[in-house]
Amino acid sequence: MVLVYAESPKGKFKKSAFEAVTYGHKTAQVLGTQCVALTLGDAENAGQLGKYGAAKVVSVGDAALNNFDSQVHAAVIADAAKAVGASVIVVSHSSSGKALLGRLAARMDAGSVSAAKAVPTNDGGFKVKTNVFSGKAIAEYQINSANKVLSLMGNAIQPEEVGSDVAVEAVSVTVPASRVAIKEVKTVEGTVPLPEAELVVSAGRGMKGPENWGIIEDLATTLGATTACSRPVADTGWRPHHEHVGQTGVAVRPNLYIAAGISGAIQHLAGVNSSKVIVVINKDPEAPFFKAADYGVVGDLFDVVPRLNDALKKYKANS
Amino acid sequence: MKLLVCVSKTPETTAKISFSGDNTQFNEAGVQFIMNPYDEWYALVRALELKEKAGGSVTILNVGPAANDTVIRKGLAIGADNAVRIDAEPKSSLFVAKQIAAHAKEEGYDMVFLGKETIDYNGSEVGGMVAELLGQPYISFATAMEVNGNTATITREIEGGVEVAEVDTPFVLSASKGLAEQRIPNMRGIMMAKRKPLKVVAATDATDLAVVASYELPPAKSAVKLIDPENMDELVRLLSEEAKVI
Ligand SMILES: Cc1cc2nc3c(=O)[nH]c(=O)nc-3n(C[C@H](O)[C@H](O)[C@H](O)COP(=O)(O)OP(=O)(O)OC[C@H]3O[C@@H](n4cnc5c(N)ncnc54)[C@H](O)[C@@H]3O)c2cc1C
Ligand SMILES: Nc1ncnc2c1ncn2[C@@H]1O[C@H](COP(=O)(O)O)[C@@H](O)[C@H]1O
């Protein structure tokens, strides 16, 4: 059995949860077994996970699980796996999923693969691919233990509707007391967080100063994109730190990454080279970013970005 | 406070990535190795700051072969008091975590620091594993930490923001950007590092449950398509019709 932990922050599933269930379903098919989805704490309309291939949904509704503590969550997930007889666990490669992956692997003495990017194969060994060296290479891991734990990289596969809603059953699992007290949560509301964003508009030192960011925000608004920046921009306080993309910042994997006034240093590319399509706007035709780009515009961003925004508005109005 | 900092060795960022032996091995020829930046810049420095303020000791630990001693000495030069190297080839995360946990259980640290991830395997796995093996709380991706007696108030990165958590020692934490400011070792530190103890111990028994079977390079990117800066309608058309991303 394959058990997928479908995260439901503030009681709601995000796209990453549907991706994880789709992935769990496909993994179960490869192994000739079934996929069961697990929800912890509040989870509205959990039966819908059946649409993405869960044969059933089990839940531990204890409100204490609405606060994330890797120690508590890992214990509950491992016990739920035992209860449903699952030996393969799938979590999202989110901030909580990353903490759970290691804990679950240690708890279940399982081989694990972090940020899986493709459905496993099971032909002479259970193998899973993931990016290594900050996206500069791909490694195929083989897991040799009976128990296996995988975290699924965001946007690696798209959710697929293959079934219909299923029943939600409560599983009885003891929830241990947490030793971590959450004092405060500060999130930016209204925008998709960068690690999950499908459209990203990013800008660098070529912007000259924070007062010029209006054109970037306008473009992001037109597209419905999340804004990002290069490291020096965050370091000098032009933009908040959570926007910093790259090797030492956030790694993104959007369908579209638009970079304006960013030179494309290797440390920046490390965080963006898994993007599906990259558009680079830079006045220097020699900027290294053009080598990593699909589409390039050599020009002054202060002209090009507003022009692109107008063209997009026209396109949106006509489609 | 008795503090442990786990440090790993990784190829330097600009290293050329290639493979040998039927794509089963990373080709180390000509590659320069460094201490993993998250371990060096943030985890180690924050541990040193705590010691400087409240007293105690900072031990650095590496699981790896003798060739890693240069990286370990750098940690001593930055200011760690002593070092332990567990003599084994680190081939899988759980193997490494079991070595770290075995050492930590014996020593009983107040806090175990790790980096957010190694920049070669990008796994983010070892921290959670060590915490689980020790039965301790794990605060991942810490960007700030204040310590008051035995209680730490830690800010950590979550999707689209941060969370502030309070936890009592002992615990495990992984360090992200912001936790501290990088320190460059000075001459005196480098001289002193030579005389600081670096203990080499044998590995405890553990098997590698997940290992790399083979490597490949990503498909080569085709040449960039340049668009006339005056014609952004064309770029929008390509993004919609050719790339199908909008
Ligand atoms: C260990 C290490 C880790 C690092 N980690 C990261 C990381 O995670 N993320 C990161 O981003 N960086 C990181 N860096 C820094 C990185 O090496 C670069 O210095 C940084 O990415 C450069 O930022 P930038 O492209 O915004 O600025 P610059 O390199 O200054 O580039 C500005 C670009 O804007 C263009 N430009 C200027 N004016 C205009 C205009 N009017 N119109 C159009 N284009 C214009 C210029 O041609 C230039 O290409 C790291 C460095 C090190 C050593
Ligand atoms: N061989 C090792 N020896 C000591 N610590 C390690 C080793 N490998 C990883 N670590 C620690 O675990 C952290 C996370 O590594 P990873 O799970 O590989 O991304 C690193 O930042 C180090 O602090």
XYZ file of C-alpha atoms and ligand atoms in Angstrom:
641
model
C 0.000 0.000 0.000
C 1.143 3.562 -0.766
C 0.193 6.216 1.805
C 0.151 9.868 0.726
C 0.109 12.595 3.362
C -2.031 15.329 1.802
C -1.207 18.596 3.582
C -4.130 20.889 4.390
C -2.748 24.136 5.806
C -5.576 26.154 7.434
C -7.897 23.285 6.567
C -7.532 23.577 2.788
C -5.680 21.488 0.232
C -3.320 23.197 -2.166
C -2.372 22.032 -5.614
C 0.684 20.297 -4.160
C -1.611 17.919 -2.235
C -3.362 16.894 -5.468
C 0.020 16.452 -7.151
C 1.117 14.192 -4.281
C -2.024 12.034 -4.515
C -1.662 11.763 -8.305
C 1.956 10.728 -7.765
C 0.986 8.232 -5.058
C -1.644 6.726 -7.342
C 0.876 6.305 -10.164
C 3.434 4.838 -7.791
C 0.817 2.376 -6.535
C 0.103 1.350 -10.125
C 3.796 0.696 -10.719
C 3.869 -1.481 -7.598
C 0.540 -3.193 -8.365
C -1.118 -1.892 -5.227
C -3.429 0.892 -4.050
C -2.994 4.447 -2.868
C -4.509 5.712 0.383
C -4.509 9.429 1.246
C -4.047 10.662 4.815
C -5.182 14.019 6.197
C -4.201 15.462 9.579
C -6.139 18.083 11.530
C -8.743 20.126 9.666
C -9.203 19.119 6.034
C -12.241 20.425 4.183
C -13.856 18.103 1.679
C -11.174 15.413 2.021
C -13.219 12.970 -0.084
C -12.176 14.896 -3.212
C -8.726 13.285 -2.973
C -10.431 10.241 -4.501
C -10.607 12.153 -7.782
C -6.837 12.124 -7.986
C -6.581 8.386 -7.431
C -6.860 7.731 -3.695
C -8.771 4.476 -3.184
C -9.762 5.795 0.225
C -9.011 8.681 2.533
C -8.121 8.189 6.169
C -8.002 11.074 8.592
C -6.780 11.946 12.054
C -8.921 14.957 12.877
C -7.306 16.003 16.177
C -7.136 19.826 16.189
C -3.699 19.651 17.828
C -2.419 18.635 14.386
C -3.303 22.026 12.908
C 0.017 23.270 14.255
C 2.937 21.605 12.537
C 5.504 19.779 14.657
C 7.611 17.314 12.673
C 7.997 15.061 15.710
C 4.262 14.743 16.322
C 3.294 14.568 12.653
C 5.917 11.925 11.834
C 4.744 9.726 14.720
C 1.123 10.008 13.594
C 1.900 9.361 9.912
C 4.049 6.325 10.749
C 1.307 4.895 12.977
C -1.324 5.538 10.315
C 0.915 3.751 7.785
C 1.018 0.771 10.098
C -2.755 0.874 10.551
C -3.419 0.763 6.789
C -0.507 -1.550 6.027
C 1.481 0.920 3.912
C 5.205 0.493 3.276
C 5.632 3.406 0.843
C 4.980 6.958 2.077
C 4.730 10.049 -0.134
C 4.868 13.626 1.213
C 5.140 16.976 -0.597
C 8.595 18.570 -0.772
C 7.284 21.570 1.188
C 8.845 23.121 4.277
C 6.967 20.686 6.488
C 7.367 17.780 4.047
C 11.143 18.203 4.081
C 11.208 17.931 7.871
C 8.910 14.911 7.780
C 10.854 13.033 5.123
C 13.950 12.533 7.261
C 12.004 11.808 10.434
C 9.831 9.195 8.724
C 12.832 7.538 7.072
C 14.608 7.267 10.430
C 11.492 6.116 12.260
C 10.610 3.417 9.724
C 14.228 2.552 8.884
C 13.339 3.325 5.283
C 15.399 4.309 2.265
C 14.322 7.775 1.168
C 14.553 10.076 -1.823
C 14.152 13.812 -1.467
C 12.387 15.934 -4.126
C 11.478 13.098 -6.486
C 10.869 14.479 -9.977
C 9.402 11.436 -11.740
C 7.209 8.430 -10.990
C 9.343 5.541 -9.677
C 10.169 2.535 -11.840
C 10.238 -0.975 -10.439
C 12.095 -3.008 -12.976
C 15.079 -4.707 -11.366
C 14.864 -2.488 -8.273
C 12.767 0.457 -7.064
C 14.280 3.557 -8.655
C 13.437 7.254 -8.411
C 14.945 10.302 -10.114
C 15.739 13.577 -8.429
C 17.779 16.702 -9.205
C 21.223 16.991 -7.623
C 23.989 19.606 -7.724
C 21.360 22.377 -7.648
C 19.727 21.151 -10.836
C 22.974 20.730 -12.745
C 22.497 16.933 -12.846
C 19.895 14.247 -12.242
C 20.511 11.229 -10.014
C 18.561 8.000 -10.112
C 18.394 6.471 -6.643
C 17.674 2.865 -5.910
C 15.898 2.056 -2.648
C 16.652 -1.395 -1.292
C 14.626 -1.444 1.928
C 11.060 -2.697 2.308
C 9.876 0.655 3.680
C 10.327 3.650 1.406
C 9.712 7.371 1.890
C 9.585 9.930 -0.922
C 9.031 13.661 -1.045
C 7.597 14.988 -4.289
C 9.070 18.116 -5.829
C 6.474 20.806 -6.563
C 5.255 21.129 -10.173
C 7.076 17.897 -11.139
C 3.802 16.322 -12.239
C 0.367 17.814 -12.760
C -2.712 16.652 -10.815
C -4.832 14.267 -12.918
C -8.454 13.486 -12.266
C -8.840 9.733 -12.617
C -11.716 8.889 -10.262
C -14.392 10.359 -8.066
C -14.897 11.341 -4.447
C -14.359 8.590 -1.903
C -15.377 7.984 1.681
C -13.301 9.461 4.505
C -12.579 7.153 7.436
C -11.162 8.166 10.768
C -8.132 6.147 11.876
C -7.457 5.932 15.541
C -3.907 6.954 16.279
C -2.590 8.485 19.486
C -1.368 12.043 19.006
C 1.653 12.671 21.237
C 2.038 16.007 23.030
C 4.112 18.598 21.166
C 7.289 20.010 22.681
C 7.276 22.979 20.311
C 5.073 25.993 20.975
C 4.163 28.068 17.914
C 4.126 31.702 19.020
C 3.435 33.479 15.777
C 2.894 32.820 12.075
C 3.637 35.576 9.579
C 2.718 34.836 5.986
C 2.091 37.093 3.059
C -1.586 36.724 2.206
C -3.083 36.819 -1.232
C -0.100 35.672 -3.288
C 1.077 32.155 -4.063
C 4.255 31.414 -2.082
C 7.347 31.273 -4.307
C 8.174 27.560 -3.955
C 4.681 26.767 -5.263
C 4.294 29.548 -7.812
C 3.662 28.622 -11.436
C 4.417 32.111 -12.718
C 7.255 34.210 -11.334
C 8.425 37.722 -12.210
C 11.872 38.402 -10.812
C 14.194 41.381 -10.888
C 17.770 42.221 -9.937
C 20.195 45.042 -9.458
C 19.391 46.360 -12.919
C 16.318 47.944 -11.268
C 18.577 50.631 -9.761
C 16.502 51.033 -6.586
C 13.448 49.805 -4.648
C 11.383 52.800 -5.762
C 11.308 51.383 -9.305
C 9.626 48.086 -8.420
C 6.175 49.305 -9.468
C 6.673 48.085 -13.052
C 7.613 44.596 -11.770
C 4.582 44.466 -9.483
C 2.307 45.633 -12.308
C 3.613 42.898 -14.585
C 3.167 40.310 -11.831
C -0.391 41.486 -11.199
C -1.310 41.238 -14.883
C 0.059 37.703 -15.029
C -1.136 36.611 -11.601
C 2.521 35.877 -10.839
C 4.568 35.923 -7.631
C 7.467 38.395 -7.402
C 11.055 37.349 -6.687
C 14.519 38.915 -6.705
C 18.250 38.247 -6.817
C 20.296 38.007 -3.652
C 21.966 41.440 -3.591
C 18.530 43.000 -3.924
C 17.338 41.220 -0.770
C 20.637 41.806 1.028
C 20.431 45.558 0.548
C 16.845 45.563 1.756
C 15.276 46.622 -1.536
C 13.001 43.609 -1.290
C 12.003 41.203 1.531
C 14.242 38.193 2.147
C 11.613 35.609 1.310
C 11.764 36.824 -2.329
C 15.456 35.920 -2.679
C 15.864 33.150 -5.232
C 18.957 31.037 -5.797
C 21.377 28.689 -4.194
C 21.214 30.387 -0.816
C 17.587 31.451 -1.163
C 14.423 29.802 -2.411
C 14.489 27.269 -5.232
C 11.614 27.804 -7.656
C 10.196 25.581 -10.359
C 7.529 27.607 -12.146
C 6.178 27.137 -15.643
C 7.367 30.647 -16.467
C 10.232 32.624 -14.894
C 10.694 36.178 -16.150
C 13.989 37.778 -15.069
C 14.578 41.507 -15.570
C 17.934 43.138 -14.811
C 19.480 39.961 -13.394
C 22.882 38.947 -14.760
C 22.390 35.202 -14.282
C 25.248 34.291 -11.931
C 25.585 30.562 -11.384
C 24.297 30.883 -7.802
C 21.147 32.557 -9.064
C 20.653 29.961 -11.807
C 20.913 27.184 -9.195
C 17.546 28.263 -7.845
C 15.749 28.768 -11.145
C 17.124 26.310 -13.691
C 14.303 23.853 -13.123
C 11.804 26.393 -14.481
C 9.980 25.192 -17.571
C 10.376 28.410 -19.569
C 12.755 31.275 -18.806
C 12.440 34.786 -20.271
C 15.391 37.122 -19.755
C 15.276 40.890 -20.155
C 18.716 42.505 -19.987
C 20.391 45.407 -21.743
C 23.688 43.527 -21.946
C 23.634 40.936 -24.775
C 26.578 39.201 -23.056
C 24.716 38.629 -19.778
C 25.225 34.952 -18.832
C 21.493 34.527 -18.153
C 20.793 34.457 -21.911
C 22.551 31.076 -22.098
C 19.984 29.619 -19.714
C 17.010 31.400 -21.289
C 14.363 30.185 -23.741
C 13.362 33.689 -24.808
C 15.545 36.750 -24.536
C 14.954 40.461 -24.942
C 18.042 42.636 -25.253
C 16.923 46.061 -24.142
C 16.345 48.529 -21.342
C 14.011 46.966 -18.806
C 12.444 50.352 -18.023
C 11.054 50.321 -21.584
C 10.616 46.593 -22.105
C 8.804 45.634 -18.895
C 5.950 48.182 -19.252
C 5.644 47.275 -22.937
C 5.392 43.586 -22.066
C 2.786 44.440 -19.455
C 0.704 46.302 -22.060
C 1.005 43.427 -24.530
C -0.110 40.966 -21.859
C -3.072 43.119 -20.871
C -4.147 43.217 -24.502
C -3.760 39.434 -24.746
C -5.748 38.857 -21.540
C -8.523 41.166 -22.734
C -8.839 39.226 -25.999
C -8.684 35.694 -24.607
C 25.924 25.022 26.656
C 27.307 21.963 24.907
C 26.820 22.427 21.181
C 27.372 20.163 18.180
C 27.610 21.419 14.587
C 27.427 18.850 11.786
C 29.429 19.927 8.752
C 29.641 18.353 5.342
C 31.991 18.771 2.421
C 30.621 19.739 -0.996
C 32.003 20.722 -4.391
C 32.359 24.470 -4.716
C 29.383 26.076 -6.546
C 31.039 26.771 -9.852
C 32.556 23.259 -10.076
C 32.110 21.484 -13.374
C 29.746 18.559 -12.885
C 30.697 15.385 -14.751
C 30.500 11.662 -14.141
C 32.680 8.623 -14.677
C 32.450 4.840 -14.563
C 29.279 4.424 -16.652
C 27.766 7.513 -15.054
C 27.772 5.897 -11.640
C 30.333 8.191 -10.016
C 30.789 11.913 -9.600
C 34.054 12.857 -11.256
C 36.115 14.588 -8.572
C 39.113 15.340 -10.785
C 39.909 19.051 -10.698
C 36.976 19.823 -8.401
C 37.588 22.105 -5.454
C 35.765 21.159 -2.264
C 34.461 23.509 0.408
C 32.559 23.316 3.660
C 28.836 23.352 2.903
C 27.907 27.081 3.080
C 24.821 26.601 5.284
C 26.956 24.703 7.805
C 29.861 27.148 7.761
C 28.181 30.543 7.410
C 25.099 30.054 9.526
C 25.101 26.913 11.727
C 28.686 27.133 12.937
C 28.720 30.901 13.445
C 25.439 30.940 15.405
C 26.755 28.162 17.650
C 29.961 30.133 18.248
C 27.963 33.269 19.124
C 25.961 31.309 21.705
C 29.127 29.965 23.257
C 30.727 33.390 23.330
C 27.721 34.743 25.200
C 26.842 31.907 27.557
C 29.965 29.745 27.702
C 30.270 26.060 26.899
C 31.806 24.339 23.923
C 31.324 23.908 20.182
C 32.237 20.579 18.608
C 32.138 20.057 14.858
C 31.383 16.651 13.430
C 31.889 15.261 9.965
C 31.153 11.815 8.619
C 33.712 11.234 5.909
C 37.161 10.077 4.815
C 40.530 11.524 5.855
C 40.483 13.869 2.852
C 37.805 15.869 4.707
C 40.252 16.988 7.380
C 41.042 20.241 5.518
C 37.403 21.263 5.683
C 37.245 20.281 9.354
C 40.360 22.352 10.138
C 38.675 25.356 8.573
C 35.817 24.940 11.049
C 38.339 24.874 13.884
C 40.006 27.974 12.446
C 36.668 29.805 12.471
C 36.422 29.019 16.165
C 35.108 25.549 17.041
C 36.829 24.056 20.106
C 37.294 20.513 18.867
C 36.294 18.194 16.066
C 35.254 14.619 15.513
C 35.444 12.797 12.204
C 33.596 9.533 11.874
C 35.681 7.611 9.421
C 33.309 6.350 6.712
C 32.273 7.094 3.139
C 28.976 9.069 3.435
C 26.900 7.370 0.754
C 23.384 7.786 2.080
C 21.581 10.228 4.365
C 20.309 7.680 6.870
C 23.761 6.160 7.217
C 25.203 9.609 7.993
C 22.363 10.420 10.403
C 22.875 7.167 12.312
C 26.557 8.021 12.775
C 25.747 11.537 13.997
C 23.030 10.255 16.344
C 25.289 7.574 17.832
C 27.899 10.207 18.666
C 25.328 12.696 19.988
C 23.681 10.091 22.229
C 26.988 9.336 23.839
C 27.900 12.994 24.362
C 24.507 14.483 25.214
C 24.481 17.897 23.515
C 22.084 20.725 24.366
C 21.665 21.604 20.712
C 22.638 19.914 17.468
C 23.072 22.307 14.517
C 22.936 21.283 10.865
C 22.700 23.184 7.597
C 19.408 23.592 5.718
C 20.740 21.301 2.987
C 23.983 20.223 1.370
C 24.437 22.102 -1.882
C 25.440 18.935 -3.751
C 22.630 16.497 -2.939
C 20.127 19.151 -1.820
C 18.459 16.527 0.316
C 17.425 18.390 3.479
C 17.149 14.979 5.058
C 19.852 14.469 7.664
C 18.475 16.984 10.211
C 15.065 15.356 10.529
C 16.685 11.947 10.707
C 19.051 12.915 13.525
C 16.191 14.493 15.480
C 14.069 11.367 15.115
C 16.919 9.055 16.102
C 17.535 11.207 19.189
C 13.804 11.545 19.949
C 14.147 15.348 20.006
C 12.213 18.244 18.473
C 13.493 19.488 15.118
C 13.252 23.102 14.024
C 14.118 23.281 10.340
C 15.298 26.272 8.288
C 15.963 28.613 11.181
C 16.601 32.233 10.188
C 16.911 33.697 13.701
C 17.308 32.361 17.231
C 17.277 33.914 20.688
C 18.222 31.804 23.680
C 17.106 32.467 27.234
C 18.277 29.864 29.734
C 17.150 26.533 28.329
C 14.505 27.998 26.064
C 15.108 29.029 22.479
C 12.825 31.240 20.419
C 13.411 30.376 16.789
C 12.114 31.955 13.597
C 11.854 29.461 10.765
C 10.955 29.643 7.096
C 7.609 28.250 6.011
C 5.774 28.588 2.688
C 5.428 32.292 1.941
C 6.560 33.530 5.332
C 7.957 32.666 8.722
C 6.854 31.031 11.942
C 8.152 31.742 15.447
C 8.499 28.667 17.647
C 9.584 28.181 21.241
C 11.395 25.033 22.280
C 13.426 23.800 25.255
C 16.789 22.084 24.992
C 17.753 19.515 23.906
C 16.719 19.944 20.277
C 18.011 19.763 16.708
C 17.901 22.704 14.312
C 18.856 23.342 10.703
C 20.275 26.693 9.715
C 19.121 28.875 6.848
C 20.293 32.246 5.585
C 19.941 34.978 8.184
C 20.755 32.909 11.274
C 24.237 34.482 11.450
C 26.789 36.431 9.443
C 29.615 34.583 7.729
C 33.005 34.769 9.522
C 36.335 34.629 7.729
C 39.045 32.784 9.667
C 42.008 34.975 10.625
C 45.689 34.038 10.843
C 45.546 33.435 14.576
C 42.543 31.150 14.172
C 44.304 29.191 11.462
C 47.422 28.744 13.637
C 45.359 27.710 16.658
C 43.316 25.257 14.597
C 46.415 23.147 14.025
C 46.650 22.414 17.741
C 42.970 21.817 18.407
C 41.884 18.186 18.880
C 40.458 16.341 15.869
C 39.372 12.917 17.001
C 38.857 10.192 14.403
C 36.422 7.469 15.408
C 35.224 4.297 13.723
C 31.739 4.178 12.219
C 28.864 2.287 13.801
C 27.256 -0.452 11.751
C 24.553 0.755 9.358
C 23.549 -0.125 5.809
C 22.892 2.226 2.908
C 19.188 1.823 2.156
C 19.020 4.288 -0.747
C 21.998 4.766 -3.051
C 22.607 6.508 -6.357
C 22.336 3.961 -9.179
C 23.320 6.395 -11.946
C 23.653 10.042 -12.888
C 22.707 11.947 -16.018
C 23.064 15.519 -17.182
C 19.891 17.461 -17.966
C 19.039 17.740 -21.668
C 21.003 20.589 -23.247
C 19.081 23.821 -23.492
C 18.428 24.955 -27.070
C 19.729 28.395 -28.017
C 17.798 31.396 -26.740
C 15.217 32.891 -29.081
C 15.778 36.646 -29.203
C 12.729 38.885 -29.491
C 12.727 42.456 -30.784
C 12.361 44.715 -27.720
C 9.851 46.846 -29.642
C 7.639 43.844 -30.292
C 6.356 42.465 -27.018
C 3.176 41.220 -28.738
C 5.421 38.654 -30.389
C 6.815 37.503 -27.025
C 3.286 37.158 -25.641
C 2.246 35.173 -28.735
C 5.213 32.796 -28.307
C 4.544 32.330 -24.597
C 0.956 31.469 -25.334
C 1.162 29.500 -28.596
C 4.634 27.957 -28.579
C 5.596 27.610 -24.921
C 1.964 27.326 -23.749
C 2.747 28.771 -20.334
C 0.214 31.626 -20.242
C 28.279 31.482 -2.298
C 27.403 32.456 -3.012
C 26.024 32.266 -2.974
C 25.194 33.124 -3.683
N 23.846 32.872 -3.685
C 23.047 33.632 -4.478
C 21.657 33.363 -4.589
O 21.126 32.459 -3.930
N 20.906 34.119 -5.406
C 21.428 35.145 -6.154
O 20.678 35.781 -6.895
N 22.728 35.429 -6.037
C 23.550 34.719 -5.232
N 24.862 35.033 -5.134
C 25.332 36.275 -5.790
C 25.582 36.083 -7.268
O 26.879 35.586 -7.475
C 25.438 37.418 -8.017
O 26.320 38.356 -7.447
C 24.025 37.986 -7.998
O 23.083 37.007 -8.413
C 23.943 39.183 -8.911
O 22.693 39.817 -8.781
P 22.071 40.664 -9.983
O 22.034 39.830 -11.206
O 20.803 41.251 -9.501
O 23.101 41.876 -10.120
P 24.236 42.156 -11.183
O 25.146 41.020 -11.336
O 24.790 43.467 -10.825
O 23.452 42.266 -12.551
C 22.588 43.311 -12.912
C 22.178 43.051 -14.333
O 21.230 44.028 -14.711
C 21.499 44.442 -16.049
N 20.941 45.799 -16.200
C 21.369 46.949 -15.613
N 20.576 47.972 -15.970
C 19.634 47.480 -16.808
C 18.547 48.036 -17.518
N 18.238 49.341 -17.433
N 17.796 47.228 -18.305
C 18.086 45.902 -18.418
N 19.105 45.313 -17.762
C 19.870 46.091 -16.959
C 23.000 44.395 -16.180
O 23.378 44.236 -17.542
C 23.341 43.168 -15.347
O 23.361 41.972 -16.130
C 25.725 34.217 -4.414
C 27.100 34.416 -4.412
C 27.943 33.563 -3.717
C 29.415 33.798 -3.769
N 28.774 13.649 5.866
C 28.255 14.509 6.752
N 28.871 14.737 7.932
C 28.355 15.610 8.844
N 27.224 16.299 8.634
C 26.564 16.113 7.476
C 27.040 15.214 6.472
N 26.174 15.251 5.435
C 25.200 16.127 5.771
N 25.435 16.660 6.998
C 24.622 17.690 7.699
O 23.277 17.580 7.292
C 22.826 18.790 6.690
C 21.777 18.490 5.646
O 22.309 17.649 4.649
P 21.424 16.960 3.520
O 20.368 16.191 4.201
O 22.404 16.083 2.786
O 20.901 18.058 2.637
C 24.097 19.457 6.201
O 23.930 20.845 6.055
C 25.069 19.097 7.325
O 24.892 19.939 8.453
